[in-house]
XYZ file of N, CA and C in Angstrom:
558
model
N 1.520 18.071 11.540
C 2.517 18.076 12.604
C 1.869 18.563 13.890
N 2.217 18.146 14.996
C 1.862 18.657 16.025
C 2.428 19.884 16.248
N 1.381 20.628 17.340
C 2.279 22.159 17.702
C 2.963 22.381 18.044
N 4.328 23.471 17.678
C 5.032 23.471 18.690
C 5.053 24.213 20.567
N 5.972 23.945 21.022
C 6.075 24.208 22.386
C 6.491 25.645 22.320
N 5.840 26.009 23.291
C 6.208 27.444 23.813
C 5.808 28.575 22.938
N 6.921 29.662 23.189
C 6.775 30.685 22.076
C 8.087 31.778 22.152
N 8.999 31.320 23.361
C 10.136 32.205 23.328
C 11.242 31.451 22.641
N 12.450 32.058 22.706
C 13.669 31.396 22.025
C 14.220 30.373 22.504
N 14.591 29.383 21.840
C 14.800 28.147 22.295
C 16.201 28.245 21.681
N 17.268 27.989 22.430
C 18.661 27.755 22.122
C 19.273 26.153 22.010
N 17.744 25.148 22.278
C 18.135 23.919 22.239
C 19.097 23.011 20.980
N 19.734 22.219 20.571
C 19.890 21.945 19.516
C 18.243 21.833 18.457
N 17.267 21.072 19.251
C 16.169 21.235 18.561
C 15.690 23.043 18.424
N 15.698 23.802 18.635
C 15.231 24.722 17.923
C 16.563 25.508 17.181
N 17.281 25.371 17.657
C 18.494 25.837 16.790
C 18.322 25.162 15.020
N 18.190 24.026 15.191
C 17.342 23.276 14.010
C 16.476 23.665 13.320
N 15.328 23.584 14.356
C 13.981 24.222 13.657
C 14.695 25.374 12.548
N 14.924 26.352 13.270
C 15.283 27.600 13.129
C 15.951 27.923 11.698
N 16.589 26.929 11.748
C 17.904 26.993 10.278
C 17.109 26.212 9.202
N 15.872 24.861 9.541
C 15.547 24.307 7.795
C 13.868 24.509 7.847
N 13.728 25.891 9.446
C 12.190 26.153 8.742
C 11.047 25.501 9.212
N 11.838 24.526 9.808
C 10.565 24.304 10.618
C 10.405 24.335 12.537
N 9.771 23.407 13.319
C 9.051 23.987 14.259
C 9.845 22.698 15.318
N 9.747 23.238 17.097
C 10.084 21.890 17.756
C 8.586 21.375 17.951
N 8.852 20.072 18.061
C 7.583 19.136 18.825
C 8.005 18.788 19.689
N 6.371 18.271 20.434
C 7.118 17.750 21.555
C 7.108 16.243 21.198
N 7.990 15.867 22.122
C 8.359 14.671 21.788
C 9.624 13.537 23.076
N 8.683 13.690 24.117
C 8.797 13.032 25.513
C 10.554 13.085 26.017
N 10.777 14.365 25.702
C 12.559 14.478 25.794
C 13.489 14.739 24.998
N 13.018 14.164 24.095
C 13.962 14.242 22.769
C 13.692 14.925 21.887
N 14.538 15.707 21.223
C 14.721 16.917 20.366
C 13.982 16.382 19.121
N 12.938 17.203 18.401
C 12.061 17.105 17.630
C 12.015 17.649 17.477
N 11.923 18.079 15.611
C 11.652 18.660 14.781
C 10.543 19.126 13.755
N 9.677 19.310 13.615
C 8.725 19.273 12.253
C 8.914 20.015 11.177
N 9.103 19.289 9.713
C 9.295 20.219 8.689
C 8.095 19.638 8.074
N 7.909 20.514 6.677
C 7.059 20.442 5.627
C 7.212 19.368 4.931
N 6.891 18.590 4.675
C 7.196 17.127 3.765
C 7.866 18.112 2.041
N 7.327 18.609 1.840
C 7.776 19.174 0.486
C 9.478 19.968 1.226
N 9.591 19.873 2.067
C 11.044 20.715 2.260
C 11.954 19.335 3.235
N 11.758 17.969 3.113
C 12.015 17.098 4.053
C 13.566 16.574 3.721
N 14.013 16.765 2.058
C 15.298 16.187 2.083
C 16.306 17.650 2.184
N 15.803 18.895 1.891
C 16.350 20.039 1.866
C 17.074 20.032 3.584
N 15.607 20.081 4.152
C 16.002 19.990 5.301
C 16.870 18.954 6.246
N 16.733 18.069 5.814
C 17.953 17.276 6.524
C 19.347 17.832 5.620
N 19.696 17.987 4.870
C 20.524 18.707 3.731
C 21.191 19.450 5.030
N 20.836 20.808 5.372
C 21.253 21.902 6.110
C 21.090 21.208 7.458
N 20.667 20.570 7.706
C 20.873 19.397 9.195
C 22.593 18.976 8.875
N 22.766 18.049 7.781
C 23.750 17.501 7.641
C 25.257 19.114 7.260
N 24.964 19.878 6.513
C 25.614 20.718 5.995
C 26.162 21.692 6.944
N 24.985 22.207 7.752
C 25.388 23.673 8.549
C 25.192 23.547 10.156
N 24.629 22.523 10.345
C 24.259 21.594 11.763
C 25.240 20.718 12.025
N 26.179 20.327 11.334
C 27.089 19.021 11.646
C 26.260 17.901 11.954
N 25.140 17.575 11.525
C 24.198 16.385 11.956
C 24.719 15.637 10.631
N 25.657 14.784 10.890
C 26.265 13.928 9.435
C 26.228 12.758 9.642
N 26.101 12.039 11.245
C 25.723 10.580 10.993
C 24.571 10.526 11.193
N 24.212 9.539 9.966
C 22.354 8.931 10.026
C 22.169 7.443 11.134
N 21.464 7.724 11.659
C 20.715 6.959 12.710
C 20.173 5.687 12.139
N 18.675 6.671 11.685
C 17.720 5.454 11.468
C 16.566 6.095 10.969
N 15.314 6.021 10.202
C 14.668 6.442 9.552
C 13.263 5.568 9.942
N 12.168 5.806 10.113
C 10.997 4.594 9.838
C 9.645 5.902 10.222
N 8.702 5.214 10.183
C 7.293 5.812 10.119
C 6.121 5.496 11.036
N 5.524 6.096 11.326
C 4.130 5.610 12.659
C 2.774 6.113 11.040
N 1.692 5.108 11.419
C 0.659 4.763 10.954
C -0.273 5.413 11.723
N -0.554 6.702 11.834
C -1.698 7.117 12.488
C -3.249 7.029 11.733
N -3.884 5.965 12.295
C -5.112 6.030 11.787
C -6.090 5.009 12.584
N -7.458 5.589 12.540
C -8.326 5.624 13.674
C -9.219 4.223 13.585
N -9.012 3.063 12.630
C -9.745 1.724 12.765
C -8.864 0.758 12.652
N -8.068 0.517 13.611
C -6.881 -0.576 13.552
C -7.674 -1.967 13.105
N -7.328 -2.653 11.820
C -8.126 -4.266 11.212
C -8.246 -4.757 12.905
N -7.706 -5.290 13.356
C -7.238 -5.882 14.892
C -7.026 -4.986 15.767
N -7.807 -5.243 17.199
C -7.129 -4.473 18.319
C -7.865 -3.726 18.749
N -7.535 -3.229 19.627
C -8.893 -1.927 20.065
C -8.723 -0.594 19.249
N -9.879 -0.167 19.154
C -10.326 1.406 18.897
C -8.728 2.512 19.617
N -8.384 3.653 19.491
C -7.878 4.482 19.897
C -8.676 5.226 21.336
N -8.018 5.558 22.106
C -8.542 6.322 22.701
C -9.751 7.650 22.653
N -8.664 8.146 21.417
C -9.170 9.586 21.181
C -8.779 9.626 19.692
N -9.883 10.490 18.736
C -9.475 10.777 17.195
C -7.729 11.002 17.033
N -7.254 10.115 15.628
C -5.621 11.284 15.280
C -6.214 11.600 13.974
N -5.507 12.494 13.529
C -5.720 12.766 11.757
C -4.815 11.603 11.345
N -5.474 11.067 10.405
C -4.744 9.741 9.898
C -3.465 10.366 8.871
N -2.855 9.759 8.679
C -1.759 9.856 7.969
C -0.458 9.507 8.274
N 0.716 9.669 7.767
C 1.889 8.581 7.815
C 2.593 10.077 9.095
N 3.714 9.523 9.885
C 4.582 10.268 10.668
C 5.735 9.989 10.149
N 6.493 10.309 8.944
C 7.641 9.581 8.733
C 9.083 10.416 9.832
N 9.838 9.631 10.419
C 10.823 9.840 11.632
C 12.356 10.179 10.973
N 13.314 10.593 10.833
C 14.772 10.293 11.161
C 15.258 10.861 12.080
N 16.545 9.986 12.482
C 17.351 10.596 13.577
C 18.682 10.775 12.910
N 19.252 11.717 13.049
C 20.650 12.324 12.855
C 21.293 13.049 14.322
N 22.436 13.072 14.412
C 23.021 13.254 14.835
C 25.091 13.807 14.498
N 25.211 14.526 15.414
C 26.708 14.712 15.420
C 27.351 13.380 15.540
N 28.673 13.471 15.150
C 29.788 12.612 15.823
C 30.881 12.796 17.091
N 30.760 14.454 17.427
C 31.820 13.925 18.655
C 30.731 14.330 19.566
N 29.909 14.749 19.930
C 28.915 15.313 21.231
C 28.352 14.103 21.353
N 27.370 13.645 19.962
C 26.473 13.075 20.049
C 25.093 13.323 20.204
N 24.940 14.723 20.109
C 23.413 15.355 20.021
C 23.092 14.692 18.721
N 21.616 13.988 19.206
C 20.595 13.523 17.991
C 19.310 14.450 18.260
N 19.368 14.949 17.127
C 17.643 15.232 16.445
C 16.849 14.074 15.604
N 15.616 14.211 16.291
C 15.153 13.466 15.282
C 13.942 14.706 14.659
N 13.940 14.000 13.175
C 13.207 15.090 12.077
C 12.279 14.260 11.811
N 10.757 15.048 11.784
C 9.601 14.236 11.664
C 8.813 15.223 9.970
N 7.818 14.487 9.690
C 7.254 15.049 8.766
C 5.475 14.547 8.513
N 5.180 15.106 7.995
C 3.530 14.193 8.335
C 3.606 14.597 6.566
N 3.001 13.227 5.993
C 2.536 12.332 4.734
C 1.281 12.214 4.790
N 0.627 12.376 3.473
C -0.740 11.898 3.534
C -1.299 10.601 3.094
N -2.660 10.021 4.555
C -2.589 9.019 4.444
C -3.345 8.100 3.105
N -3.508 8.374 2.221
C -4.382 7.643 1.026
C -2.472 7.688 0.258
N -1.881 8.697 -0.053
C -0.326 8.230 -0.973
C 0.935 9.540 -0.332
N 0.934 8.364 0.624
C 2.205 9.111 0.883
C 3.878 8.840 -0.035
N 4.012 10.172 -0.434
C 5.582 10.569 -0.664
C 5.808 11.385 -0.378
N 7.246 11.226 -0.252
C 8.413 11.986 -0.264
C 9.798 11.909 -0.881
N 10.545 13.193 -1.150
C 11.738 12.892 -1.897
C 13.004 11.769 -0.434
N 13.197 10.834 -1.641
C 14.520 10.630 -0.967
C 15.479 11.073 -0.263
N 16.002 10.296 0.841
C 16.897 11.207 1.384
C 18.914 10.219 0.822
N 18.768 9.389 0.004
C 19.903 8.587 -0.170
C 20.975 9.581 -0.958
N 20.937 10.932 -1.428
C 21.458 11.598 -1.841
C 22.095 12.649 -0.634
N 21.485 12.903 0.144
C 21.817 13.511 1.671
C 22.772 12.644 2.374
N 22.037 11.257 2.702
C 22.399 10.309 3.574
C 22.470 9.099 2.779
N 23.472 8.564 2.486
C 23.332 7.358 2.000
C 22.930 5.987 2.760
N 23.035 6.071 4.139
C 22.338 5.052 4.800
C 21.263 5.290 4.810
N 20.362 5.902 4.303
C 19.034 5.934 4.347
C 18.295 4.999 3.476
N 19.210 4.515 2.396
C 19.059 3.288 1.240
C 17.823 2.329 2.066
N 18.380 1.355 2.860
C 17.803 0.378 3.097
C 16.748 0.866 4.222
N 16.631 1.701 4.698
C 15.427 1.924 5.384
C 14.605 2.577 4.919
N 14.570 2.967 3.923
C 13.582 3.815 3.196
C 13.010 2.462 2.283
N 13.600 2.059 2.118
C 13.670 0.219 1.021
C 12.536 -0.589 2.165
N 12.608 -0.132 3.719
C 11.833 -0.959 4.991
C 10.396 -0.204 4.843
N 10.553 1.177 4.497
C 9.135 2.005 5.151
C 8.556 1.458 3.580
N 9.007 1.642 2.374
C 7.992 1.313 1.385
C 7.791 0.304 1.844
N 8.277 -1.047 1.892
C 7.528 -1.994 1.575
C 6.778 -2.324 2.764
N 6.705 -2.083 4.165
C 5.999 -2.240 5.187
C 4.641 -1.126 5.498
N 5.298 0.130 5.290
C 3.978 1.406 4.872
C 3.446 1.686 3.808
N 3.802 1.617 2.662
C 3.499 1.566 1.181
C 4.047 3.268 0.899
N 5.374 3.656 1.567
C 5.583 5.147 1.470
C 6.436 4.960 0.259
N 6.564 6.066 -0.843
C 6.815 6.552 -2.028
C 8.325 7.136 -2.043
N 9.161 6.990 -1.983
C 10.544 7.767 -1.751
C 11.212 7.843 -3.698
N 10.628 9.651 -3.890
C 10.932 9.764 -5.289
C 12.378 9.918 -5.115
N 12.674 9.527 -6.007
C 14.590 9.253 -6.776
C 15.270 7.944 -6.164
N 14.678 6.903 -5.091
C 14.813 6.222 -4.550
C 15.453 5.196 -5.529
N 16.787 4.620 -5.645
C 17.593 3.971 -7.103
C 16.847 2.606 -7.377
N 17.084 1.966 -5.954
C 16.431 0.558 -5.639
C 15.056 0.122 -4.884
N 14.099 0.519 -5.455
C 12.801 0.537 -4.198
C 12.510 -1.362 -4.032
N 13.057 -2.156 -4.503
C 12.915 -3.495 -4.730
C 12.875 -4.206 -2.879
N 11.948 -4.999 -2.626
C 11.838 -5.616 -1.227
C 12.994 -5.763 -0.496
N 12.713 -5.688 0.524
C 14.084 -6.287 1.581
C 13.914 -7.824 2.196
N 12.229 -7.843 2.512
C 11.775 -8.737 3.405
C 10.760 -9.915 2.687
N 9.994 -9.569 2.240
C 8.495 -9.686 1.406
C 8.941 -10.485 0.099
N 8.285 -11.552 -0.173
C 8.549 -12.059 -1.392
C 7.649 -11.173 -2.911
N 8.351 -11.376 -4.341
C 7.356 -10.497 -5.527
C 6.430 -11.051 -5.131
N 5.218 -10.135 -5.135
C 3.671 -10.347 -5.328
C 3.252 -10.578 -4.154
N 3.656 -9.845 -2.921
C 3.038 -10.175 -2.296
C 2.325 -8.520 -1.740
N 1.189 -8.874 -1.257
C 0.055 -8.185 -1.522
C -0.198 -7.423 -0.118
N -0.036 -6.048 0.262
C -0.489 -5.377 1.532
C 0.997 -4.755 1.969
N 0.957 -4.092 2.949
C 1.942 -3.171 3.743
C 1.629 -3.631 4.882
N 2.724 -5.177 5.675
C 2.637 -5.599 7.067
C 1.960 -4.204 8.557
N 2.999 -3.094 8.342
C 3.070 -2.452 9.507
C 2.025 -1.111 9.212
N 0.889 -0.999 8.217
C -0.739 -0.224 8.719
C -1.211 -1.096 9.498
N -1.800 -0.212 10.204
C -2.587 -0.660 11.402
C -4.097 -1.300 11.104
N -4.313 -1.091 9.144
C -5.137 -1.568 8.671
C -5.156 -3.017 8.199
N -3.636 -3.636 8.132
C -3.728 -4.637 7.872
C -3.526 -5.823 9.178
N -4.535 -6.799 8.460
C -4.718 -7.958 9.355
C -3.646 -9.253 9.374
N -2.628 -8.663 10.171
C -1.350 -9.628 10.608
C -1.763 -10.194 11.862
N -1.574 -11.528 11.622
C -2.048 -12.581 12.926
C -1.662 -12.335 14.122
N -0.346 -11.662 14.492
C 0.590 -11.420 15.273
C -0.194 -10.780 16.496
N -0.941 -9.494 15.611
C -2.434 -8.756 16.340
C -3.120 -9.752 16.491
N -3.562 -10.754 16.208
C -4.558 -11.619 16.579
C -4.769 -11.882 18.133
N -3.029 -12.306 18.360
C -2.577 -12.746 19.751
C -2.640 -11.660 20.482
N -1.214 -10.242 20.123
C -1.462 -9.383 20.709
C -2.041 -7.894 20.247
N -3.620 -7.619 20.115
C -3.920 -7.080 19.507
C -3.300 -5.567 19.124
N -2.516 -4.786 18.491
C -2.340 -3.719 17.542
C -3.310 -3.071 17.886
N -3.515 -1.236 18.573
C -2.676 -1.076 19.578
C -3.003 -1.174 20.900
N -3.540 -2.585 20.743
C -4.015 -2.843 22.356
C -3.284 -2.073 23.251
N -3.426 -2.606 24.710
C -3.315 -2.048 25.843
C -1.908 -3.146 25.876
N -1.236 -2.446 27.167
C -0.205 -2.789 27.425
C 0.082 -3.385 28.674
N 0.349 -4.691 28.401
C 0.048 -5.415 30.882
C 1.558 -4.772 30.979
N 1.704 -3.999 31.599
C 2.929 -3.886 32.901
C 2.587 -4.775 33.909
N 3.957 -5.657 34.075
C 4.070 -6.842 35.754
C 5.259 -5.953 35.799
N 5.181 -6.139 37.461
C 6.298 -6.103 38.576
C 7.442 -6.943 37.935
N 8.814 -6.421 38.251
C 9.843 -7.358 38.010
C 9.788 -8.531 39.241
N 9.781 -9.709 39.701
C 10.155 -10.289 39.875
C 10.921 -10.236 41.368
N 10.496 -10.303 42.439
C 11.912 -10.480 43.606
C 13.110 -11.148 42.906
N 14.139 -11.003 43.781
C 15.506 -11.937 43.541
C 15.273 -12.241 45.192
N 15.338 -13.700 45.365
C 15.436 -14.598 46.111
C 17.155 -15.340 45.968
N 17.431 -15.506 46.997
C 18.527 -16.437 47.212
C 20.102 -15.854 46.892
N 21.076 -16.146 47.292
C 22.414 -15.727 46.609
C 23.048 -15.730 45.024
N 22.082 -15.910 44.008
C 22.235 -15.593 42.854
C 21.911 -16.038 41.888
């Protein structure tokens, strides 16, 4: 996990968080971030959902940190390879979302399920195996969403060679253009 920020008391919903399932804020370009222990990852959303009022689930998925993308350019700078797995939860009448991160290791990543916490977590946890090759123990249905049987690799590592990178290389650089004038009455 990355470090956290600061070192005084944070009354944010993100450290109010931290605070209650144990783990730490990250930063995370605005938005309330969390880091827990992968071994404490469904506990902790648990007391997210339980004592946080964080009871609607968002969305769940994973970043591929690792340093020889098959396609694409090199990284800038070293990461420690391994999986970032993400959720976002949130309240229902404010609408404060946290999102809860966890770092997996990258040769076999698992973690416990969260479909016992969150039951929408079913089919996106059903997305990160079969696109990351991530492990979700107690998981009822781990069976494809997308991918036909037998088919061979995890689309979204940065190790595998999807054509898509061919065109636009994975994690190439990014062209920003100007929008466009508006010319004329409409």
């Amino acid at each position: 996990m990355a470090e956290a920020e600061g070192s005084g008391e944070d009354n944010s919903l993100a450290g109010r968080a931290a605070k209650a399932v144990g783990g730490v804020v990250l930063e995370a370009l605005e938005t309330d971030k969390v880091g827990v222990a992968a071994d404490r990852w469904a506990e902790a959303l648990r007391i997210a959902r339980d004592d946080l009022g964080l009871s609607f689930f968002s969305w769940l998925s994973a970043v591929h940190w690792a340093n020889d993308p098959q396609v694409g350019d090199a990284l800038s700078e070293e990461v420690t390879e391994r999986f970032e797995l993400l959720c976002a939860v949130s309240d229902v009448t404010a609408g404060e979302l946290v999102v809860f991160s966890t770092d997996l290791g990258a040769s076999d990543p698992t973690v416990d399920s969260l479909i016992g916490v969150y039951p929408g977590a079913d089919w996106h946890e059903r997305e990160c195996r079969e696109m990351f090759g991530i492990t979700f123990l107690g998981h009822p249905r781990p069976e494809n969403l997308y991918l036909p049987n037998g088919f061979v690799g995890n689309p979204l590592l940065k190790s595998f060679p999807l054509l898509s990178r061919e065109v636009k290389p994975w994690p190439g650089e990014v062209d920003v253009e100007d929008m466009p004038e508006v010319t004329g009455g409409g």
